[in-house]
XYZ file of C-alpha atoms in Angstrom:
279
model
C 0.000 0.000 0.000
C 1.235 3.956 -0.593
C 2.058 6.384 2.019
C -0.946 8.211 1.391
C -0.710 9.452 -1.736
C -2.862 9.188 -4.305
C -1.909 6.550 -6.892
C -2.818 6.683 -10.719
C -3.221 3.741 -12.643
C -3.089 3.228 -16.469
C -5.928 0.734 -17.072
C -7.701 0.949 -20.470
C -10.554 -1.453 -22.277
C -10.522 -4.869 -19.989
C -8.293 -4.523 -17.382
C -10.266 -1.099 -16.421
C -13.085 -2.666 -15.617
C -11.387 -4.086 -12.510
C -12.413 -0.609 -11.015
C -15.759 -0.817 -11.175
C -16.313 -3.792 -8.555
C -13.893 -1.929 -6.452
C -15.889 1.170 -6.028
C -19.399 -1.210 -5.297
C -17.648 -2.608 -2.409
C -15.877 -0.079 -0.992
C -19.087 1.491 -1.304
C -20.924 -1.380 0.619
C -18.440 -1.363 3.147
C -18.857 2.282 4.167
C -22.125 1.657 5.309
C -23.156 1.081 8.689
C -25.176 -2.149 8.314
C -22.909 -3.474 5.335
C -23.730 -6.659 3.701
C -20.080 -7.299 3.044
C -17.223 -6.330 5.802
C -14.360 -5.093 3.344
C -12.406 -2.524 4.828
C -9.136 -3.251 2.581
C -10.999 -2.267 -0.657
C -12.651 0.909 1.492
C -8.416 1.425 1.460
C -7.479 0.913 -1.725
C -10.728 3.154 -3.666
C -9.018 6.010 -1.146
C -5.664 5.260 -2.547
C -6.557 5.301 -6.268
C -7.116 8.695 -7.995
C -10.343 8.058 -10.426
C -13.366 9.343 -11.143
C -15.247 6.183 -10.006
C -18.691 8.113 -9.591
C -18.482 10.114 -13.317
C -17.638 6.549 -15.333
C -19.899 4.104 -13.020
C -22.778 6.428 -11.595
C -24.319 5.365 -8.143
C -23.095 2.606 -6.197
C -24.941 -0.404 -6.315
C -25.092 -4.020 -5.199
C -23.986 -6.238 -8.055
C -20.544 -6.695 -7.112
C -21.108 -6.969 -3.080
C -24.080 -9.838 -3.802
C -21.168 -11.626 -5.874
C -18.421 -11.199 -3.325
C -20.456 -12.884 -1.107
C -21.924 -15.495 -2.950
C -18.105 -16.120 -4.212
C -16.730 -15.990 -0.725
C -19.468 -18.204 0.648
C -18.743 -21.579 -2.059
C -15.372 -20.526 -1.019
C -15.105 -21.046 2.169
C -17.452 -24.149 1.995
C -14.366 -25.752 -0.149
C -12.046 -24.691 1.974
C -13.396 -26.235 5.243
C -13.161 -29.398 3.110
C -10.180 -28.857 2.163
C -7.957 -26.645 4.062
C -4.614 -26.589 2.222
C -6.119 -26.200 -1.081
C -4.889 -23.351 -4.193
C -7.478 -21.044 -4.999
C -6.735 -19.829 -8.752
C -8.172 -16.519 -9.798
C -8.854 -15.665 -12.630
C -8.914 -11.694 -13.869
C -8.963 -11.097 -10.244
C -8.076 -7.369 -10.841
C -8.297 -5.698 -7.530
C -10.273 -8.000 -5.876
C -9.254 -8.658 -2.032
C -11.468 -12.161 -1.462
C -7.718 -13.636 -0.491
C -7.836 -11.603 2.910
C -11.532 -12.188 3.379
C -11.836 -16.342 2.908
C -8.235 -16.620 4.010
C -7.248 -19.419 6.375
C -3.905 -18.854 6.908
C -3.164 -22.443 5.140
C -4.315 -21.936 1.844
C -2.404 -20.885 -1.388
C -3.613 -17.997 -3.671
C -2.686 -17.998 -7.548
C -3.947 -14.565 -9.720
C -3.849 -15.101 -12.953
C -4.074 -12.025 -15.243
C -3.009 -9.480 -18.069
C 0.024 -7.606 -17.659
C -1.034 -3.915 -16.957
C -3.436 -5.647 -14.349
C -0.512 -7.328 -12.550
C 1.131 -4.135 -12.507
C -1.526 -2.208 -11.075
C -2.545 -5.271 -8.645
C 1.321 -4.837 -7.437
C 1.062 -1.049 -6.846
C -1.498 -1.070 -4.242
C -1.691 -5.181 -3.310
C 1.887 -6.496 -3.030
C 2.234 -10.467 -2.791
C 2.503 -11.984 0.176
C 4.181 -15.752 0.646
C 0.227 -17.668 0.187
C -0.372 -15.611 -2.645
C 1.404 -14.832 -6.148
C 1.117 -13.023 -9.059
C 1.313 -14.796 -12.388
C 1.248 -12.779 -15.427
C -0.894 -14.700 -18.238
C -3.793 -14.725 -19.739
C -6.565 -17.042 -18.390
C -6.717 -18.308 -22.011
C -2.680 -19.315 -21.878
C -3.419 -22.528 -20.702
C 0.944 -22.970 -19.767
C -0.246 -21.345 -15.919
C -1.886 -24.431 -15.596
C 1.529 -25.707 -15.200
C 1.751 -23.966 -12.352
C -0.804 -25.182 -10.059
C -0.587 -28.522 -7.538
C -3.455 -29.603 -7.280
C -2.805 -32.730 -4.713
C -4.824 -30.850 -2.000
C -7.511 -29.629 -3.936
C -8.408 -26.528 -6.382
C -11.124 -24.190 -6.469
C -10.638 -22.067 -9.594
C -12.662 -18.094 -9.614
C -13.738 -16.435 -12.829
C -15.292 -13.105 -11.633
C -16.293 -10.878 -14.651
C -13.966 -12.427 -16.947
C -15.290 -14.842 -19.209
C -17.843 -12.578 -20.623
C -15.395 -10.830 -22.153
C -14.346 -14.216 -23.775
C -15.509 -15.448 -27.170
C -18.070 -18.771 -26.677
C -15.418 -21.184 -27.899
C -12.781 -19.876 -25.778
C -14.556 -19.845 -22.693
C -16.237 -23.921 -23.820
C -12.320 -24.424 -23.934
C -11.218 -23.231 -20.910
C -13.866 -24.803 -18.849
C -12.825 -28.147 -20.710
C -9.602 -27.628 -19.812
C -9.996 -27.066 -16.152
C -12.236 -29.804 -15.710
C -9.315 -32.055 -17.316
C -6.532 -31.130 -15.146
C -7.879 -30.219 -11.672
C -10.090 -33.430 -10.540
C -11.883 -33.184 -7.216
C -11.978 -29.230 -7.714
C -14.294 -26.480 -8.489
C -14.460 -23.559 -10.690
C -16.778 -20.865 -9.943
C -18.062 -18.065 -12.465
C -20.723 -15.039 -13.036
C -22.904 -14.742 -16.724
C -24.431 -12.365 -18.130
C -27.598 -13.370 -20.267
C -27.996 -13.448 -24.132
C -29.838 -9.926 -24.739
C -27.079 -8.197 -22.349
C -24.161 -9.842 -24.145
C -25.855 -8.767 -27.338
C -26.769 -5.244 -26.025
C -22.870 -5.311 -25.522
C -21.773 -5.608 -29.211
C -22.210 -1.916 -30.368
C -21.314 -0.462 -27.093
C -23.209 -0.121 -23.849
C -22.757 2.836 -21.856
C -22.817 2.478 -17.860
C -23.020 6.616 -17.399
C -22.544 9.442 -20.748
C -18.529 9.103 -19.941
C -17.891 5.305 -19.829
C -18.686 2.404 -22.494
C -18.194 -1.012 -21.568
C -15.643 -3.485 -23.801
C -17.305 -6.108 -25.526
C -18.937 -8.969 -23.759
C -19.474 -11.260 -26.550
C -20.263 -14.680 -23.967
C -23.057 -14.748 -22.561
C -25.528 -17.605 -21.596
C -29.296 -18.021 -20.302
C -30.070 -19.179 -17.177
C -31.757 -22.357 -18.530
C -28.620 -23.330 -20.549
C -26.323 -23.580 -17.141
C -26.769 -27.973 -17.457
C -25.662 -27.888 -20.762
C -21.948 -26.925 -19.752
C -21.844 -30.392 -18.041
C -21.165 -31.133 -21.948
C -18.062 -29.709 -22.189
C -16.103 -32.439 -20.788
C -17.000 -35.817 -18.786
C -15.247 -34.875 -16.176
C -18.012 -31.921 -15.647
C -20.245 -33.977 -13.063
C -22.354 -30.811 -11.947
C -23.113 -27.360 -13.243
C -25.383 -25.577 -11.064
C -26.953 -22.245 -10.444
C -25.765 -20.374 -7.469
C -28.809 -17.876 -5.909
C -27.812 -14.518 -6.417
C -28.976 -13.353 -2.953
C -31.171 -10.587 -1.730
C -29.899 -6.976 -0.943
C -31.556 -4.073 -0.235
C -33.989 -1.311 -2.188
C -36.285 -2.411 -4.672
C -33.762 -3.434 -7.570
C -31.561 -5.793 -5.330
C -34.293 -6.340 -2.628
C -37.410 -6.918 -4.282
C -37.250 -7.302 -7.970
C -34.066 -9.165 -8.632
C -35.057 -12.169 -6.413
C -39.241 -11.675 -7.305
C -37.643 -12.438 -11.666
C -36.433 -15.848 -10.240
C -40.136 -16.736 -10.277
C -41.689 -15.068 -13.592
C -41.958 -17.024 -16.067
C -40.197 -15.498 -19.632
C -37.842 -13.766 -17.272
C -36.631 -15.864 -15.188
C -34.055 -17.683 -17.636
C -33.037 -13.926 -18.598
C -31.121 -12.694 -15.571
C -27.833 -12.797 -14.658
C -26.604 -15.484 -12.489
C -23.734 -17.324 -11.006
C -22.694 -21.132 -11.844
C -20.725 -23.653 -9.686
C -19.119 -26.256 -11.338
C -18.092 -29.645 -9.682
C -14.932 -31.776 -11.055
C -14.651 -35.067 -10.845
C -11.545 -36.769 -9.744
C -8.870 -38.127 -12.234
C -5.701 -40.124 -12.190
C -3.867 -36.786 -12.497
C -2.777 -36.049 -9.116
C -6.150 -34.407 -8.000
C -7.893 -35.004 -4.963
């Protein structure tokens, strides 16, 4: 962390949008009855100089409700198995590692270069966690991974920015190499993913990259296709928050027909184990 100084960082296209789930939860976490405690990212949105209110508008919930729902299959692993590697992918600014932690288990982020060197401004390594600079789709940090006491590999807002065949691929490959683990990632539904594709604007001064993946909520079994070793692909409940959005209308689409399946949603996949080394 800085001395108190405010720290710029050059983050364009993909890698910006790390800031964005940032500013939710350091939001969240100023607030008095805060659904998620998360004082280190109340920290770091002081430490970075950025307009996060002119390119993201009003604070909401999105990100919090998937912290938590991340941090709660998380931890459910990790009381299984306690010495396991946790491999993040795109994890950007995210500070899950010091909220899930254990003091046992091993942290791998996996991610683009300019993200790494932003991550490593503000969030130095420590000896559980490194920094690996790859792209989720460069299968060679793979390598890189033992996964003899277990594996629970995190996507958070990555893969939509992934082309269908790549992420099919990825998923694939996981499910090949880390038997006994889990992988855990967010979608985004069809018509957003399409709504995407000529530029969607989040406030008049900030356009979202391209999110060309995304997936209905009905299709989540189908992804138990990609490879046999896929033996469950499930739909984690996004959670209620508060207001009307979060509160009320987010949790009352799970039930309306024609909607339902077009929402965005969170999906837990469960490995099987191999002759690999996994657990």
């Amino acid at each position: 962390m800085t001395d108190g100084t405010k720290v710029t960082l050059k983050l364009e296209g993909v890698p910006g949008t790390l800031l964005w789930p940032l500013y939710n939860r350091a939001a969240e976490a100023r607030r008095p009855n805060a659904l998620l405690h998360n004082p280190l990212a109340v920290k770091l949105a002081d430490t970075i100089a950025y307009p996060f209110e002119k390119h993201f508008g009003r604070p909401d919930e999105c990100h919090v409700l998937r912290a938590l729902r991340f941090d709660e299959q998380l931890r459910l692993y990790i009381k299984d198995f306690p010495d396991c590697t946790v491999v993040a992918l795109g994890d950007g600014l995210e500070t899950e590692f010091w909220r899930v932690d254990n003091g046992r288990i091993k942290w791998l982020v996996v991610d683009l270069p300019e993200t790494i060197a932003a991550r490593r401004q503000v969030l130095p390594e420590t000896d559980r966690q490194r920094y690996l600079t790859c792209s989720a789709l460069d299968f060679r940090w793979m390598k890189e991974v033992d996964p003899s006491h277990g594996v629970f590999v995190t996507a958070q807002g990555i893969l939509m920015y992934f082309e269908p065949s790549e992420v099919r691929g990825l998923i694939a490959e996981c499910a090949s190499r880390f038997g006994g683990g889990r992988m855990m990632f967010d979608l985004i539904p069809r018509w957003f993913s399409q709504n995407t594709l000529t530029g969607y604007q989040t406030t008049r001064s900030y356009t979202t990259p391209r999110m060309p993946f995304g997936m209905d909520v009905n299709e989540i079994p189908t992804i138990q296709s990609y490879h046999p070793n896929i033996l469950e692909a499930k739909e984690v409940e996004y959670g209620r928050g508060r207001g009307f959005h979060y509160g009320y209308a987010m949790p009352v689409r799970r039930l309306i027909p024609g909607v339902r399946n077009r929402r965005s949603s969170f999906v837990l996949l469960r490995f099987g184990p191999d002759a690999a080394g996994g657990v």
